[in-house]
Short mmCIF file of C-alpha atoms in Angstrom, two decimals:
data_model
loop_
_atom_site.label_atom_id
_atom_site.label_comp_id
_atom_site.label_asym_id
_atom_site.label_seq_id
_atom_site.Cartn_x
_atom_site.Cartn_y
_atom_site.Cartn_z
CA GLY A 148 137.50 49.91 92.78
CA GLU A 149 141.26 50.00 92.83
CA SER A 150 143.05 46.70 92.43
CA VAL A 151 146.41 47.95 93.53
CA GLY A 152 147.15 48.97 97.10
CA LEU A 153 150.11 49.78 99.29
CA HIS A 154 150.95 48.50 102.76
CA LEU A 155 152.75 51.54 104.21
CA PRO A 156 151.75 55.14 103.62
CA THR A 157 155.03 56.66 104.94
CA LEU A 158 158.52 55.24 105.16
CA SER A 159 161.48 57.00 106.80
CA VAL A 160 164.96 55.79 105.95
CA GLN A 161 168.40 56.99 106.95
CA GLU A 162 170.42 58.41 104.09
CA GLY A 163 172.67 55.72 102.69
CA ASP A 164 170.48 52.86 103.86
CA ASN A 165 168.40 50.68 101.57
CA SER A 166 164.64 51.08 101.37
CA ILE A 167 161.87 48.69 100.38
CA ILE A 168 158.45 49.87 99.28
CA ASN A 169 155.71 47.28 99.00
CA CYS A 170 152.60 46.97 96.90
CA ALA A 171 149.77 44.46 96.67
CA TYR A 172 147.66 43.90 93.59
CA SER A 173 144.61 41.80 92.85
CA ASN A 174 144.32 41.60 89.06
CA SER A 175 146.06 38.41 87.93
CA ALA A 176 145.56 39.36 84.27
CA SER A 177 147.83 42.42 84.39
CA ASP A 178 150.73 42.26 81.95
CA TYR A 179 153.05 44.83 83.45
CA PHE A 180 153.70 46.51 86.73
CA ILE A 181 155.32 49.89 86.93
CA TRP A 182 156.84 52.02 89.63
CA TYR A 183 156.61 55.79 89.42
CA LYS A 184 158.23 58.47 91.53
CA GLN A 185 156.42 61.72 92.16
CA GLU A 186 158.19 64.65 93.72
CA SER A 187 156.24 67.41 95.36
CA GLY A 188 154.48 69.59 92.81
CA LYS A 189 155.57 67.50 89.85
CA GLY A 190 154.12 64.84 87.63
CA PRO A 191 154.94 61.14 88.06
CA GLN A 192 158.23 59.96 86.64
CA PHE A 193 158.76 56.43 85.39
CA ILE A 194 161.31 54.45 87.40
CA ILE A 195 161.15 50.84 86.34
CA ASP A 196 158.70 48.26 85.12
CA ILE A 197 158.47 44.50 85.14
CA ARG A 198 156.58 42.07 82.97
CA SER A 199 154.37 39.43 84.51
CA ASN A 200 156.64 36.63 83.24
CA MET A 201 159.56 37.94 85.29
CA ASP A 202 160.19 37.93 89.02
CA LYS A 203 163.03 40.41 89.25
CA ARG A 204 164.39 43.32 87.32
CA GLN A 205 167.24 45.65 88.17
CA GLY A 206 167.95 49.22 87.23
CA GLN A 207 170.33 51.81 88.52
CA ARG A 208 170.11 51.54 92.33
CA VAL A 209 166.59 50.13 92.02
CA THR A 210 165.29 46.58 91.93
CA VAL A 211 161.71 45.51 91.41
CA LEU A 212 160.54 42.12 92.65
CA LEU A 213 157.33 40.46 91.58
CA ASN A 214 155.78 37.60 93.52
CA LYS A 215 152.81 36.40 91.53
CA THR A 216 151.94 33.70 94.06
CA VAL A 217 150.96 36.25 96.68
CA LYS A 218 150.35 39.11 94.20
CA HIS A 219 153.02 41.29 95.69
CA LEU A 220 155.33 43.84 94.15
CA SER A 221 158.22 45.64 95.80
CA LEU A 222 160.66 48.39 94.93
CA GLN A 223 164.08 48.31 96.51
CA ILE A 224 166.19 51.45 96.45
CA ALA A 225 169.84 50.95 97.36
CA ALA A 226 172.00 53.54 99.13
CA THR A 227 169.23 56.10 99.41
CA GLN A 228 169.96 59.74 98.72
CA PRO A 229 168.10 62.92 99.66
CA GLY A 230 166.81 63.15 96.11
CA ASP A 231 164.98 59.88 96.61
CA SER A 232 162.50 61.61 98.92
CA ALA A 233 159.20 61.47 97.05
CA VAL A 234 155.94 59.58 96.83
CA TYR A 235 156.27 56.25 95.07
CA PHE A 236 153.37 54.70 93.22
CA CYS A 237 152.99 51.23 91.91
CA ALA A 238 150.67 50.79 88.96
CA GLU A 239 149.51 47.87 86.93
CA ASN A 240 149.08 47.96 83.19
CA TRP A 241 145.74 46.43 82.49
CA ALA A 242 144.11 45.66 79.16
CA SER A 243 140.38 46.18 78.98
CA MET A 244 138.13 43.90 76.97
CA ASP A 245 138.58 46.03 73.84
CA SER A 246 142.37 45.87 74.23
CA ASN A 247 142.82 49.40 75.48
CA TYR A 248 145.47 49.66 78.11
CA GLN A 249 145.03 51.53 81.35
CA LEU A 250 147.26 52.17 84.29
CA ILE A 251 145.59 51.34 87.59
CA TRP A 252 147.37 53.18 90.38
CA GLY A 253 147.86 52.49 94.05
CA ALA A 254 147.59 55.17 96.70
CA GLY A 255 151.33 55.78 97.06
CA THR A 256 154.03 55.55 99.72
CA LYS A 257 155.83 58.64 100.90
CA LEU A 258 159.54 57.98 101.28
CA ILE A 259 161.44 60.33 103.59
CA ILE A 260 165.23 60.23 103.58
CA LYS A 261 166.66 61.39 106.88
CA PRO A 262 170.11 63.07 106.79
CA ASN B 23 162.74 68.16 72.94
CA ALA B 24 160.16 69.64 75.26
CA GLY B 25 158.29 67.29 77.53
CA VAL B 26 154.55 67.15 78.03
CA MET B 27 153.35 70.69 78.59
CA GLN B 28 150.31 71.45 80.65
CA ASN B 29 148.78 74.85 81.25
CA PRO B 30 147.86 76.56 83.30
CA ARG B 31 149.82 75.14 86.24
CA HIS B 32 147.31 76.56 88.68
CA LEU B 33 143.69 77.44 87.98
CA VAL B 34 141.17 78.96 90.35
CA ARG B 35 137.50 78.92 89.45
CA ARG B 36 134.34 79.87 91.26
CA ARG B 37 131.58 77.31 91.57
CA GLY B 38 129.54 77.19 88.39
CA GLN B 39 132.31 78.44 86.11
CA GLU B 40 134.03 76.44 83.41
CA ALA B 41 137.57 75.11 83.64
CA ARG B 42 139.71 74.38 80.57
CA LEU B 43 142.90 72.43 81.01
CA ARG B 44 145.36 72.11 78.16
CA CYS B 45 147.90 69.46 77.39
CA SER B 46 150.47 69.48 74.59
CA PRO B 47 151.98 66.01 74.21
CA MET B 48 155.61 65.34 73.49
CA LYS B 49 156.62 65.73 69.88
CA GLY B 50 155.73 62.63 67.93
CA HIS B 51 153.27 61.35 70.51
CA SER B 52 149.72 60.82 69.32
CA HIS B 53 148.30 59.20 72.48
CA VAL B 54 147.14 61.31 75.39
CA TYR B 55 145.82 60.26 78.78
CA TRP B 56 144.21 62.38 81.46
CA TYR B 57 144.37 61.52 85.15
CA ARG B 58 142.99 63.11 88.27
CA GLN B 59 144.79 63.10 91.59
CA LEU B 60 143.45 64.05 94.98
CA PRO B 61 145.93 64.96 97.76
CA GLU B 62 147.70 61.95 99.26
CA GLU B 63 146.12 59.64 96.69
CA GLY B 64 147.13 57.88 93.51
CA LEU B 65 146.17 58.89 90.02
CA LYS B 66 142.74 57.93 88.70
CA PHE B 67 142.40 57.30 85.00
CA MET B 68 139.89 59.54 83.27
CA VAL B 69 140.22 59.34 79.51
CA TYR B 70 142.45 58.07 76.72
CA LEU B 71 142.54 59.89 73.40
CA GLN B 72 144.26 59.62 70.09
CA LYS B 73 144.19 62.36 67.51
CA GLU B 74 140.55 63.29 66.90
CA ASN B 75 139.30 60.17 68.69
CA ILE B 76 138.24 59.27 72.19
CA ILE B 77 139.40 55.72 72.74
CA ASP B 78 138.40 55.12 76.34
CA GLU B 79 136.49 57.52 78.56
CA SER B 80 135.43 54.99 81.15
CA GLY B 81 137.02 56.98 83.98
CA MET B 82 135.41 60.28 83.17
CA PRO B 83 132.16 61.45 84.80
CA LYS B 84 129.28 61.37 82.34
CA GLU B 85 128.17 64.89 83.14
CA ARG B 86 130.07 68.18 83.01
CA PHE B 87 133.36 66.61 81.87
CA SER B 88 134.53 66.37 78.29
CA ALA B 89 137.83 65.88 76.53
CA GLU B 90 139.12 66.36 73.02
CA PHE B 91 142.35 65.98 71.11
CA PRO B 92 141.96 67.81 67.80
CA LYS B 93 144.04 67.25 64.72
CA GLU B 94 145.84 70.51 65.42
CA GLY B 95 146.53 71.92 68.84
CA PRO B 96 146.59 70.62 72.37
CA SER B 97 144.29 68.19 74.10
CA ILE B 98 141.65 69.93 76.18
CA LEU B 99 139.96 68.67 79.31
CA ARG B 100 136.87 70.74 79.93
CA ILE B 101 134.88 70.84 83.15
CA GLN B 102 131.63 72.73 83.05
CA GLN B 103 129.83 74.18 86.07
CA VAL B 104 132.66 73.27 88.42
CA VAL B 105 131.92 72.23 91.99
CA ARG B 106 134.20 72.12 95.03
CA GLY B 107 134.65 68.38 94.57
CA ASP B 108 136.38 69.00 91.24
CA SER B 109 139.34 70.54 93.07
CA ALA B 110 142.29 68.28 92.33
CA ALA B 111 145.47 67.98 90.33
CA TYR B 112 144.86 66.92 86.75
CA PHE B 113 147.74 65.22 84.97
CA CYS B 114 148.19 64.55 81.32
CA ALA B 115 150.50 61.87 79.93
CA SER B 116 151.50 61.08 76.38
CA SER B 117 153.06 58.18 74.58
CA PRO B 118 153.89 57.32 70.96
CA VAL B 119 151.95 54.11 71.17
CA TRP B 120 150.37 52.20 73.99
CA THR B 121 150.88 48.49 73.86
CA GLU B 122 152.00 45.91 76.34
CA LYS B 123 155.55 46.55 75.17
CA ASN B 124 155.50 50.27 75.83
CA THR B 125 154.39 51.29 79.25
CA GLU B 126 156.52 54.37 79.70
CA ALA B 127 154.16 57.25 79.35
CA PHE B 128 155.56 60.72 79.98
CA PHE B 129 153.69 62.96 82.37
CA GLY B 130 153.25 66.70 82.46
CA GLN B 131 153.59 68.80 85.58
CA GLY B 132 149.86 68.87 86.12
CA THR B 133 147.21 71.56 86.51
CA ARG B 134 146.05 72.21 90.03
CA LEU B 135 142.42 73.22 89.95
CA THR B 136 140.95 74.97 92.96
CA VAL B 137 137.23 75.65 93.06
CA VAL B 138 136.21 78.35 95.50
#
């Protein structure tokens, strides 16, 4: 079964506010965690990733936090804009026994930016 | 530099027909991944291919589904004798190499298969 799951299926945020999307995972052996953004009718788009030996990584308006103690991942989006409305997926990069890498995906959180 | 191209974007098939989904990876990418997505759900890994080789097909049903990535031409995901439960969006992603240091695969726009 899936090892990555999300706490909230839908999140509504006022434009300009910050948003936090959460994700739980169960596979301690995963090397990387990735956040993807998927707009309606489009394929997933890479946002940011973080290695398992880090606890924080920042990008442009986005910050990913990794708490390995409680196996929790979060995506913070600062000063949200209408274009941030999308479904956000966390995924873990997992190496199988024969060293092939797979992405294991969570179910997604729909972020709605209210004007 | 064109991105990952998938066609058709939408495909309607009657039960029992065959569905062929095509994926042309980004230029220079020799690794292709197929995923399936049901509405309101995340992507489920199906198969990982390199040129002329299937590397990992652990996510693909044993029956009716097959995938190839020939030396020339696009990768093909083939579903024989489709059933209503095959209706989903099928996404293809490509990358130049897939290691722990390169996790940014590029996704196509997907093919939405509807079985009627």
